[in-house]
PDB file of C-alpha atoms in Angstrom:
ATOM      1  CA  MET A   1      67.509 117.779 223.280  1.00  0.00           C
ATOM      2  CA  THR A   2      66.107 116.500 226.544  1.00  0.00           C
ATOM      3  CA  ALA A   3      68.611 116.033 229.324  1.00  0.00           C
ATOM      4  CA  GLY A   4      69.690 112.471 229.783  1.00  0.00           C
ATOM      5  CA  HIS A   5      69.331 111.595 226.105  1.00  0.00           C
ATOM      6  CA  GLY A   6      72.773 112.857 225.255  1.00  0.00           C
ATOM      7  CA  ILE A   7      73.763 115.186 222.451  1.00  0.00           C
ATOM      8  CA  ARG A   8      72.675 114.109 218.995  1.00  0.00           C
ATOM      9  CA  PRO A   9      75.047 114.811 216.108  1.00  0.00           C
ATOM     10  CA  ARG A  10      73.898 117.796 214.080  1.00  0.00           C
ATOM     11  CA  SER A  11      73.753 115.541 211.015  1.00  0.00           C
ATOM     12  CA  ASP A  12      71.116 113.365 212.728  1.00  0.00           C
ATOM     13  CA  THR A  13      69.010 116.419 213.491  1.00  0.00           C
ATOM     14  CA  ALA A  14      69.253 117.511 209.860  1.00  0.00           C
ATOM     15  CA  HIS A  15      68.431 113.958 208.790  1.00  0.00           C
ATOM     16  CA  ALA A  16      65.214 114.060 210.829  1.00  0.00           C
ATOM     17  CA  ARG A  17      64.338 117.512 209.473  1.00  0.00           C
ATOM     18  CA  ALA A  18      64.623 116.198 205.916  1.00  0.00           C
ATOM     19  CA  THR A  19      61.971 113.593 206.675  1.00  0.00           C
ATOM     20  CA  LEU A  20      59.690 116.190 208.269  1.00  0.00           C
ATOM     21  CA  GLY A  21      60.193 118.404 205.225  1.00  0.00           C
ATOM     22  CA  LYS A  22      58.214 115.938 203.141  1.00  0.00           C
ATOM     23  CA  ALA A  23      55.052 117.262 204.814  1.00  0.00           C
ATOM     24  CA  ALA A  24      54.959 120.046 202.222  1.00  0.00           C
ATOM     25  CA  SER A  25      54.217 117.556 199.426  1.00  0.00           C
ATOM     26  CA  GLU A  26      51.165 115.981 201.075  1.00  0.00           C
ATOM     27  CA  ASN A  27      47.632 116.444 199.709  1.00  0.00           C
ATOM     28  CA  PHE A  28      46.568 118.188 202.911  1.00  0.00           C
ATOM     29  CA  PRO A  29      48.144 120.553 205.468  1.00  0.00           C
ATOM     30  CA  VAL A  30      49.907 118.521 208.162  1.00  0.00           C
ATOM     31  CA  ALA A  31      50.453 121.089 210.925  1.00  0.00           C
ATOM     32  CA  PRO A  32      49.445 124.569 209.707  1.00  0.00           C
ATOM     33  CA  ALA A  33      50.658 127.670 211.507  1.00  0.00           C
ATOM     34  CA  PHE A  34      47.213 128.669 212.807  1.00  0.00           C
ATOM     35  CA  LEU A  35      47.201 125.746 215.253  1.00  0.00           C
ATOM     36  CA  PRO A  36      48.398 126.075 218.856  1.00  0.00           C
ATOM     37  CA  ARG A  37      52.085 125.310 219.180  1.00  0.00           C
ATOM     38  CA  ALA A  38      51.494 122.160 221.251  1.00  0.00           C
ATOM     39  CA  TRP A  39      49.198 120.755 218.566  1.00  0.00           C
ATOM     40  CA  ARG A  40      51.665 121.605 215.793  1.00  0.00           C
ATOM     41  CA  GLU A  41      54.511 119.931 217.628  1.00  0.00           C
ATOM     42  CA  GLY A  42      52.382 116.853 218.313  1.00  0.00           C
ATOM     43  CA  LEU A  43      51.156 116.588 214.740  1.00  0.00           C
ATOM     44  CA  MET A  44      54.654 116.979 213.308  1.00  0.00           C
ATOM     45  CA  ALA A  45      56.020 114.336 215.689  1.00  0.00           C
ATOM     46  CA  VAL A  46      53.305 111.910 214.588  1.00  0.00           C
ATOM     47  CA  TYR A  47      53.871 112.837 210.935  1.00  0.00           C
ATOM     48  CA  GLY A  48      57.617 112.262 211.277  1.00  0.00           C
ATOM     49  CA  TYR A  49      56.978 108.788 212.645  1.00  0.00           C
ATOM     50  CA  ALA A  50      54.392 107.933 209.969  1.00  0.00           C
ATOM     51  CA  ARG A  51      56.626 109.255 207.189  1.00  0.00           C
ATOM     52  CA  LEU A  52      59.578 107.231 208.481  1.00  0.00           C
ATOM     53  CA  VAL A  53      57.474 104.052 208.555  1.00  0.00           C
ATOM     54  CA  ASP A  54      56.279 104.632 204.982  1.00  0.00           C
ATOM     55  CA  ASP A  55      59.761 105.494 203.736  1.00  0.00           C
ATOM     56  CA  ILE A  56      61.062 102.224 205.182  1.00  0.00           C
ATOM     57  CA  GLY A  57      58.213 100.250 203.616  1.00  0.00           C
ATOM     58  CA  ASP A  58      58.594 101.960 200.237  1.00  0.00           C
ATOM     59  CA  GLY A  59      62.389 101.840 200.125  1.00  0.00           C
ATOM     60  CA  ASP A  60      62.543 105.651 200.088  1.00  0.00           C
ATOM     61  CA  LEU A  61      65.023 106.230 202.895  1.00  0.00           C
ATOM     62  CA  ALA A  62      67.959 108.539 202.335  1.00  0.00           C
ATOM     63  CA  PRO A  63      71.004 106.744 200.877  1.00  0.00           C
ATOM     64  CA  GLY A  64      73.876 105.783 203.108  1.00  0.00           C
ATOM     65  CA  GLY A  65      72.069 103.650 205.655  1.00  0.00           C
ATOM     66  CA  ARG A  66      71.953 106.262 208.403  1.00  0.00           C
ATOM     67  CA  ASP A  67      68.432 105.241 209.453  1.00  0.00           C
ATOM     68  CA  ALA A  68      69.596 101.654 209.880  1.00  0.00           C
ATOM     69  CA  VAL A  69      72.480 102.782 212.093  1.00  0.00           C
ATOM     70  CA  LEU A  70      70.148 104.948 214.179  1.00  0.00           C
ATOM     71  CA  LEU A  71      67.938 101.902 214.759  1.00  0.00           C
ATOM     72  CA  GLY A  72      70.901  99.797 215.851  1.00  0.00           C
ATOM     73  CA  LEU A  73      71.455  97.877 212.600  1.00  0.00           C
ATOM     74  CA  ASP A  74      74.275  97.594 210.107  1.00  0.00           C
ATOM     75  CA  PRO A  75      74.036 100.229 207.336  1.00  0.00           C
ATOM     76  CA  ALA A  76      73.522  97.471 204.765  1.00  0.00           C
ATOM     77  CA  ALA A  77      70.288  96.492 206.549  1.00  0.00           C
ATOM     78  CA  VAL A  78      68.634  99.613 205.129  1.00  0.00           C
ATOM     79  CA  ASP A  79      67.612  97.492 202.125  1.00  0.00           C
ATOM     80  CA  ASP A  80      66.043  94.788 204.306  1.00  0.00           C
ATOM     81  CA  ARG A  81      62.646  96.392 204.811  1.00  0.00           C
ATOM     82  CA  LEU A  82      61.248  93.780 207.170  1.00  0.00           C
ATOM     83  CA  ALA A  83      64.352  93.942 209.376  1.00  0.00           C
ATOM     84  CA  MET A  84      64.089  97.733 209.399  1.00  0.00           C
ATOM     85  CA  LEU A  85      60.419  97.577 210.367  1.00  0.00           C
ATOM     86  CA  ASP A  86      61.239  95.132 213.163  1.00  0.00           C
ATOM     87  CA  ALA A  87      63.955  97.479 214.443  1.00  0.00           C
ATOM     88  CA  LEU A  88      61.557 100.405 214.243  1.00  0.00           C
ATOM     89  CA  GLU A  89      58.963  98.492 216.247  1.00  0.00           C
ATOM     90  CA  ALA A  90      61.589  97.782 218.894  1.00  0.00           C
ATOM     91  CA  ASP A  91      62.367 101.507 219.022  1.00  0.00           C
ATOM     92  CA  LEU A  92      58.644 102.270 219.290  1.00  0.00           C
ATOM     93  CA  HIS A  93      58.491 100.060 222.377  1.00  0.00           C
ATOM     94  CA  ARG A  94      61.270 102.233 223.845  1.00  0.00           C
ATOM     95  CA  VAL A  95      58.992 105.239 223.330  1.00  0.00           C
ATOM     96  CA  PHE A  96      56.304 103.635 225.481  1.00  0.00           C
ATOM     97  CA  ASN A  97      58.639 101.985 228.000  1.00  0.00           C
ATOM     98  CA  GLY A  98      60.125 105.346 228.920  1.00  0.00           C
ATOM     99  CA  SER A  99      63.739 106.357 229.409  1.00  0.00           C
ATOM    100  CA  GLY A 100      63.870 104.216 232.517  1.00  0.00           C
ATOM    101  CA  GLY A 101      63.203 101.055 230.544  1.00  0.00           C
ATOM    102  CA  ALA A 102      65.790  98.314 230.395  1.00  0.00           C
ATOM    103  CA  ASP A 103      66.558  99.131 226.759  1.00  0.00           C
ATOM    104  CA  GLY A 104      66.994 102.863 227.304  1.00  0.00           C
ATOM    105  CA  PRO A 105      65.430 105.778 225.407  1.00  0.00           C
ATOM    106  CA  PRO A 106      64.425 105.655 221.710  1.00  0.00           C
ATOM    107  CA  ARG A 107      67.392 105.593 219.348  1.00  0.00           C
ATOM    108  CA  HIS A 108      65.994 107.295 216.270  1.00  0.00           C
ATOM    109  CA  PRO A 109      65.620 111.106 216.617  1.00  0.00           C
ATOM    110  CA  LEU A 110      62.116 111.021 215.143  1.00  0.00           C
ATOM    111  CA  LEU A 111      60.989 108.540 217.801  1.00  0.00           C
ATOM    112  CA  LEU A 112      62.825 110.446 220.502  1.00  0.00           C
ATOM    113  CA  ALA A 113      60.784 113.492 219.472  1.00  0.00           C
ATOM    114  CA  LEU A 114      57.626 111.396 219.630  1.00  0.00           C
ATOM    115  CA  GLN A 115      58.146 110.275 223.230  1.00  0.00           C
ATOM    116  CA  PRO A 116      57.120 113.502 225.032  1.00  0.00           C
ATOM    117  CA  VAL A 117      54.051 113.762 222.772  1.00  0.00           C
ATOM    118  CA  VAL A 118      53.012 110.217 223.689  1.00  0.00           C
ATOM    119  CA  ARG A 119      53.393 111.039 227.377  1.00  0.00           C
ATOM    120  CA  ALA A 120      51.631 114.402 227.231  1.00  0.00           C
ATOM    121  CA  HIS A 121      48.582 113.005 225.455  1.00  0.00           C
ATOM    122  CA  ALA A 122      48.543 109.480 226.927  1.00  0.00           C
ATOM    123  CA  LEU A 123      48.682 107.987 223.438  1.00  0.00           C
ATOM    124  CA  THR A 124      48.497 104.203 223.098  1.00  0.00           C
ATOM    125  CA  PRO A 125      50.757 102.006 220.958  1.00  0.00           C
ATOM    126  CA  GLU A 126      48.008 100.523 218.765  1.00  0.00           C
ATOM    127  CA  PRO A 127      47.797 103.221 216.058  1.00  0.00           C
ATOM    128  CA  PHE A 128      51.578 103.348 215.732  1.00  0.00           C
ATOM    129  CA  LEU A 129      51.807  99.556 215.498  1.00  0.00           C
ATOM    130  CA  GLY A 130      49.072  99.561 212.857  1.00  0.00           C
ATOM    131  CA  LEU A 131      51.196 101.748 210.591  1.00  0.00           C
ATOM    132  CA  ILE A 132      54.118  99.347 210.921  1.00  0.00           C
ATOM    133  CA  GLU A 133      51.878  96.364 210.192  1.00  0.00           C
ATOM    134  CA  ALA A 134      50.520  98.078 207.066  1.00  0.00           C
ATOM    135  CA  ASN A 135      54.054  98.416 205.746  1.00  0.00           C
ATOM    136  CA  ARG A 136      54.837  94.818 206.618  1.00  0.00           C
ATOM    137  CA  GLN A 137      51.765  93.908 204.589  1.00  0.00           C
ATOM    138  CA  ASP A 138      53.177  95.914 201.688  1.00  0.00           C
ATOM    139  CA  GLN A 139      56.160  93.548 201.652  1.00  0.00           C
ATOM    140  CA  ARG A 140      53.900  90.479 201.466  1.00  0.00           C
ATOM    141  CA  VAL A 141      50.803  91.618 199.564  1.00  0.00           C
ATOM    142  CA  ALA A 142      51.083  93.367 196.215  1.00  0.00           C
ATOM    143  CA  ARG A 143      47.515  92.894 194.907  1.00  0.00           C
ATOM    144  CA  TYR A 144      44.059  93.206 196.489  1.00  0.00           C
ATOM    145  CA  GLU A 145      41.274  90.976 195.249  1.00  0.00           C
ATOM    146  CA  THR A 146      38.288  92.898 196.611  1.00  0.00           C
ATOM    147  CA  TYR A 147      37.363  96.391 197.730  1.00  0.00           C
ATOM    148  CA  GLY A 148      36.821  94.937 201.205  1.00  0.00           C
ATOM    149  CA  ASP A 149      40.413  93.693 201.210  1.00  0.00           C
ATOM    150  CA  LEU A 150      41.594  97.194 200.305  1.00  0.00           C
ATOM    151  CA  LEU A 151      39.520  98.712 203.111  1.00  0.00           C
ATOM    152  CA  GLY A 152      41.178  96.277 205.516  1.00  0.00           C
ATOM    153  CA  TYR A 153      44.563  97.565 204.396  1.00  0.00           C
ATOM    154  CA  CYS A 154      43.439 101.190 204.853  1.00  0.00           C
ATOM    155  CA  GLU A 155      42.339 100.308 208.393  1.00  0.00           C
ATOM    156  CA  LEU A 156      46.038  99.771 209.130  1.00  0.00           C
ATOM    157  CA  SER A 157      47.682 102.252 206.781  1.00  0.00           C
ATOM    158  CA  ALA A 158      45.466 105.341 207.037  1.00  0.00           C
ATOM    159  CA  ASN A 159      42.860 105.271 209.779  1.00  0.00           C
ATOM    160  CA  PRO A 160      45.366 105.292 212.673  1.00  0.00           C
ATOM    161  CA  VAL A 161      46.523 108.759 211.607  1.00  0.00           C
ATOM    162  CA  GLY A 162      43.082 110.300 211.992  1.00  0.00           C
ATOM    163  CA  ARG A 163      42.585 108.575 215.309  1.00  0.00           C
ATOM    164  CA  LEU A 164      45.874 110.040 216.509  1.00  0.00           C
ATOM    165  CA  VAL A 165      44.774 113.540 215.453  1.00  0.00           C
ATOM    166  CA  LEU A 166      41.623 113.153 217.549  1.00  0.00           C
ATOM    167  CA  SER A 167      43.655 111.870 220.495  1.00  0.00           C
ATOM    168  CA  LEU A 168      46.171 114.703 220.229  1.00  0.00           C
ATOM    169  CA  THR A 169      43.383 117.268 220.304  1.00  0.00           C
ATOM    170  CA  GLY A 170      41.394 115.530 223.041  1.00  0.00           C
ATOM    171  CA  THR A 171      38.283 115.136 220.871  1.00  0.00           C
ATOM    172  CA  SER A 172      37.918 111.371 220.399  1.00  0.00           C
ATOM    173  CA  THR A 173      34.399 109.934 220.517  1.00  0.00           C
ATOM    174  CA  PRO A 174      33.102 106.765 218.807  1.00  0.00           C
ATOM    175  CA  GLU A 175      31.152 108.816 216.249  1.00  0.00           C
ATOM    176  CA  ARG A 176      34.117 111.052 215.441  1.00  0.00           C
ATOM    177  CA  ILE A 177      36.361 108.026 215.074  1.00  0.00           C
ATOM    178  CA  ARG A 178      33.898 106.490 212.610  1.00  0.00           C
ATOM    179  CA  ARG A 179      33.775 109.685 210.544  1.00  0.00           C
ATOM    180  CA  SER A 180      37.547 110.088 210.763  1.00  0.00           C
ATOM    181  CA  ASP A 181      38.083 106.549 209.486  1.00  0.00           C
ATOM    182  CA  ALA A 182      35.936 107.348 206.432  1.00  0.00           C
ATOM    183  CA  VAL A 183      37.942 110.501 205.699  1.00  0.00           C
ATOM    184  CA  CYS A 184      41.308 108.779 206.151  1.00  0.00           C
ATOM    185  CA  THR A 185      40.374 105.809 203.990  1.00  0.00           C
ATOM    186  CA  ALA A 186      39.169 108.221 201.286  1.00  0.00           C
ATOM    187  CA  LEU A 187      42.476 110.113 201.463  1.00  0.00           C
ATOM    188  CA  GLN A 188      44.409 106.852 201.147  1.00  0.00           C
ATOM    189  CA  ILE A 189      42.373 105.753 198.115  1.00  0.00           C
ATOM    190  CA  ALA A 190      42.813 109.196 196.528  1.00  0.00           C
ATOM    191  CA  GLU A 191      46.574 108.834 196.936  1.00  0.00           C
ATOM    192  CA  HIS A 192      46.450 105.351 195.417  1.00  0.00           C
ATOM    193  CA  LEU A 193      44.582 106.735 192.407  1.00  0.00           C
ATOM    194  CA  GLN A 194      47.134 109.501 191.947  1.00  0.00           C
ATOM    195  CA  ASP A 195      50.028 107.041 192.230  1.00  0.00           C
ATOM    196  CA  VAL A 196      48.880 104.117 190.048  1.00  0.00           C
ATOM    197  CA  ALA A 197      51.953 104.335 187.813  1.00  0.00           C
ATOM    198  CA  GLU A 198      54.393 104.835 190.688  1.00  0.00           C
ATOM    199  CA  ASP A 199      52.904 101.931 192.632  1.00  0.00           C
ATOM    200  CA  LEU A 200      53.059  99.676 189.579  1.00  0.00           C
ATOM    201  CA  GLY A 201      56.760 100.525 189.344  1.00  0.00           C
ATOM    202  CA  ARG A 202      57.035  99.025 192.839  1.00  0.00           C
ATOM    203  CA  ASP A 203      55.017  95.987 191.673  1.00  0.00           C
ATOM    204  CA  ARG A 204      52.019  97.061 193.730  1.00  0.00           C
ATOM    205  CA  ILE A 205      48.431  97.543 192.567  1.00  0.00           C
ATOM    206  CA  TYR A 206      45.884  99.063 194.927  1.00  0.00           C
ATOM    207  CA  LEU A 207      43.000  98.840 192.447  1.00  0.00           C
ATOM    208  CA  PRO A 208      40.842  95.849 193.457  1.00  0.00           C
ATOM    209  CA  ALA A 209      41.283  92.942 191.044  1.00  0.00           C
ATOM    210  CA  GLU A 210      37.522  92.352 190.938  1.00  0.00           C
ATOM    211  CA  ASP A 211      37.042  95.927 189.717  1.00  0.00           C
ATOM    212  CA  MET A 212      39.795  95.565 187.128  1.00  0.00           C
ATOM    213  CA  ARG A 213      38.023  92.527 185.712  1.00  0.00           C
ATOM    214  CA  ARG A 214      34.696  94.335 185.737  1.00  0.00           C
ATOM    215  CA  PHE A 215      36.124  97.165 183.637  1.00  0.00           C
ATOM    216  CA  HIS A 216      38.270  94.831 181.481  1.00  0.00           C
ATOM    217  CA  VAL A 217      41.536  96.367 182.686  1.00  0.00           C
ATOM    218  CA  THR A 218      44.726  94.305 182.674  1.00  0.00           C
ATOM    219  CA  GLU A 219      47.999  94.979 184.449  1.00  0.00           C
ATOM    220  CA  ALA A 220      49.530  95.696 181.054  1.00  0.00           C
ATOM    221  CA  ASP A 221      46.946  98.457 180.565  1.00  0.00           C
ATOM    222  CA  LEU A 222      48.175 100.118 183.764  1.00  0.00           C
ATOM    223  CA  GLY A 223      51.715 100.129 182.405  1.00  0.00           C
ATOM    224  CA  ALA A 224      50.802 102.126 179.286  1.00  0.00           C
ATOM    225  CA  PRO A 225      52.028 105.720 178.856  1.00  0.00           C
ATOM    226  CA  SER A 226      48.448 106.986 179.035  1.00  0.00           C
ATOM    227  CA  ALA A 227      45.126 105.496 180.002  1.00  0.00           C
ATOM    228  CA  GLY A 228      42.683 103.998 177.538  1.00  0.00           C
ATOM    229  CA  ALA A 229      38.923 104.203 177.921  1.00  0.00           C
ATOM    230  CA  SER A 230      38.677 101.126 180.165  1.00  0.00           C
ATOM    231  CA  VAL A 231      41.309 102.393 182.604  1.00  0.00           C
ATOM    232  CA  ARG A 232      39.669 105.814 182.714  1.00  0.00           C
ATOM    233  CA  SER A 233      36.317 104.205 183.489  1.00  0.00           C
ATOM    234  CA  LEU A 234      37.883 102.193 186.298  1.00  0.00           C
ATOM    235  CA  ILE A 235      39.601 105.240 187.796  1.00  0.00           C
ATOM    236  CA  ALA A 236      36.345 107.222 187.544  1.00  0.00           C
ATOM    237  CA  PHE A 237      34.539 104.447 189.427  1.00  0.00           C
ATOM    238  CA  GLU A 238      37.129 104.340 192.214  1.00  0.00           C
ATOM    239  CA  THR A 239      37.174 108.151 192.384  1.00  0.00           C
ATOM    240  CA  GLU A 240      33.432 108.190 193.001  1.00  0.00           C
ATOM    241  CA  ARG A 241      33.846 105.580 195.741  1.00  0.00           C
ATOM    242  CA  ALA A 242      36.469 107.715 197.437  1.00  0.00           C
ATOM    243  CA  ARG A 243      34.265 110.795 197.093  1.00  0.00           C
ATOM    244  CA  ASP A 244      31.367 108.945 198.738  1.00  0.00           C
ATOM    245  CA  LEU A 245      33.616 107.974 201.655  1.00  0.00           C
ATOM    246  CA  LEU A 246      34.819 111.555 201.971  1.00  0.00           C
ATOM    247  CA  ASN A 247      31.237 112.792 202.054  1.00  0.00           C
ATOM    248  CA  GLU A 248      30.426 110.204 204.722  1.00  0.00           C
ATOM    249  CA  GLY A 249      33.220 111.540 206.888  1.00  0.00           C
ATOM    250  CA  THR A 250      32.703 115.260 206.226  1.00  0.00           C
ATOM    251  CA  PRO A 251      30.257 115.823 209.153  1.00  0.00           C
ATOM    252  CA  LEU A 252      33.305 115.300 211.383  1.00  0.00           C
ATOM    253  CA  VAL A 253      34.283 118.882 210.508  1.00  0.00           C
ATOM    254  CA  GLY A 254      31.002 120.235 211.853  1.00  0.00           C
ATOM    255  CA  SER A 255      31.303 118.308 215.108  1.00  0.00           C
ATOM    256  CA  VAL A 256      34.283 120.329 216.352  1.00  0.00           C
ATOM    257  CA  HIS A 257      35.007 124.026 216.800  1.00  0.00           C
ATOM    258  CA  GLY A 258      37.688 126.635 216.378  1.00  0.00           C
ATOM    259  CA  ARG A 259      41.057 125.819 214.916  1.00  0.00           C
ATOM    260  CA  LEU A 260      40.456 122.080 214.910  1.00  0.00           C
ATOM    261  CA  ARG A 261      37.468 122.655 212.628  1.00  0.00           C
ATOM    262  CA  LEU A 262      39.754 124.489 210.212  1.00  0.00           C
ATOM    263  CA  LEU A 263      42.380 121.727 210.378  1.00  0.00           C
ATOM    264  CA  LEU A 264      39.859 118.974 209.655  1.00  0.00           C
ATOM    265  CA  ALA A 265      38.375 121.059 206.851  1.00  0.00           C
ATOM    266  CA  GLY A 266      41.910 121.112 205.440  1.00  0.00           C
ATOM    267  CA  PHE A 267      42.031 117.317 205.439  1.00  0.00           C
ATOM    268  CA  VAL A 268      38.623 116.974 203.784  1.00  0.00           C
ATOM    269  CA  GLY A 269      39.314 119.816 201.357  1.00  0.00           C
ATOM    270  CA  GLY A 270      42.672 118.266 200.487  1.00  0.00           C
ATOM    271  CA  GLY A 271      40.963 115.003 199.637  1.00  0.00           C
ATOM    272  CA  ARG A 272      38.332 116.751 197.545  1.00  0.00           C
ATOM    273  CA  ALA A 273      40.995 118.736 195.713  1.00  0.00           C
ATOM    274  CA  ALA A 274      42.996 115.569 194.983  1.00  0.00           C
ATOM    275  CA  LEU A 275      39.931 113.797 193.582  1.00  0.00           C
ATOM    276  CA  ARG A 276      39.012 116.881 191.558  1.00  0.00           C
ATOM    277  CA  ALA A 277      42.546 116.871 190.084  1.00  0.00           C
ATOM    278  CA  VAL A 278      42.085 113.220 189.066  1.00  0.00           C
ATOM    279  CA  SER A 279      38.768 114.117 187.434  1.00  0.00           C
ATOM    280  CA  ALA A 280      40.283 117.183 185.721  1.00  0.00           C
ATOM    281  CA  ALA A 281      42.939 114.918 184.181  1.00  0.00           C
ATOM    282  CA  GLY A 282      40.142 112.962 182.527  1.00  0.00           C
ATOM    283  CA  PHE A 283      40.929 110.110 184.926  1.00  0.00           C
ATOM    284  CA  ASP A 284      44.212 109.530 183.084  1.00  0.00           C
ATOM    285  CA  VAL A 285      46.577 109.000 186.020  1.00  0.00           C
ATOM    286  CA  LEU A 286      49.190 107.015 184.115  1.00  0.00           C
ATOM    287  CA  PRO A 287      51.449 109.865 182.867  1.00  0.00           C
ATOM    288  CA  GLY A 288      51.983 110.935 186.485  1.00  0.00           C
ATOM    289  CA  PRO A 289      50.062 111.887 189.608  1.00  0.00           C
ATOM    290  CA  PRO A 290      47.460 114.625 189.002  1.00  0.00           C
ATOM    291  CA  LYS A 291      48.056 117.159 191.761  1.00  0.00           C
ATOM    292  CA  PRO A 292      45.720 119.912 192.952  1.00  0.00           C
ATOM    293  CA  THR A 293      46.812 123.526 192.802  1.00  0.00           C
ATOM    294  CA  LYS A 294      47.067 125.569 195.980  1.00  0.00           C
ATOM    295  CA  SER A 295      44.193 127.744 194.818  1.00  0.00           C
ATOM    296  CA  GLY A 296      42.148 124.621 194.156  1.00  0.00           C
ATOM    297  CA  LEU A 297      42.921 123.348 197.639  1.00  0.00           C
ATOM    298  CA  PHE A 298      41.905 126.638 199.241  1.00  0.00           C
ATOM    299  CA  ARG A 299      38.648 126.681 197.276  1.00  0.00           C
ATOM    300  CA  GLU A 300      37.761 123.194 198.477  1.00  0.00           C
ATOM    301  CA  VAL A 301      38.589 123.984 202.099  1.00  0.00           C
ATOM    302  CA  ALA A 302      36.475 127.143 201.917  1.00  0.00           C
ATOM    303  CA  ALA A 303      33.600 125.136 200.439  1.00  0.00           C
ATOM    304  CA  VAL A 304      33.776 122.622 203.285  1.00  0.00           C
ATOM    305  CA  LEU A 305      33.725 125.372 205.903  1.00  0.00           C
ATOM    306  CA  ARG A 306      30.864 127.119 204.151  1.00  0.00           C
ATOM    307  CA  THR A 307      28.612 124.127 203.667  1.00  0.00           C
ATOM    308  CA  VAL A 308      29.179 121.791 206.628  1.00  0.00           C
ATOM    309  CA  PRO A 309      26.628 122.519 209.381  1.00  0.00           C
ATOM    310  CA  ARG A 310      27.957 122.981 212.893  1.00  0.00           C
ATOM    311  CA  LYS A 311      26.790 120.687 215.666  1.00  0.00           C
ATOM    312  CA  GLY A 312      26.602 121.566 219.320  1.00  0.00           C
TER     313      GLY A 312
END
């Protein structure tokens, strides 16, 4: 731990590691071993923050209220998601204010780990704030009327992550950001399609209401043990939309070189593998999330690397 921050209890370090451990269950590799150490550390710090924000918004924090205590709240506040998000935003401001700020260094170990990454790469607060705002929106908005509304949500919930990857690797350009946004939105939609049943259990539906009406799908249909023909048709339609977005963003892979090219191919290949798993399930996502196999993921990544032309 950095001097001046004090000694963190070992339990807090283990608590942070448990959050970071969730990276293994993502659709795409978060910080693979082939990357330079500085990139891996930066990506894992950003992932830890993003995972913490989502866990607060989804009510998936570890029991006991330790995260609330770390953010300066009473343990019982762990169930007050908006209060937790407000406290997290205050801790994020400590990241950017620096240890010399009036409020001191960040309190949560995951944000303390983020601070040197922010400094080293001159990261700005906006992407991090966007992720918090997306989770605030999850507390207020449980249905999306149009596809455009859903894209607006993805602009907050997904696109900041890709922009941070470009910033961490020093490769941001307007064109790359545009392609990255398409990839990240596609990955978010793919996750929504995998998690229809889980999201419904949280009283959330990320399938646009206008599309549900078009395919004659009701909320009751989404609560069935398995999908009928209308639900399958709807999921197939949204899968194709996500695939189109992924294809729009895929040239991003060819615009970079070396290990970053392999990392971005992992993101795109992960999205393709997730959508292929949905298709392989016959678009029946209601029994549980269709997940790609590791071999399927590797095949998709290899296909991206083989077929995407290099630029420059």
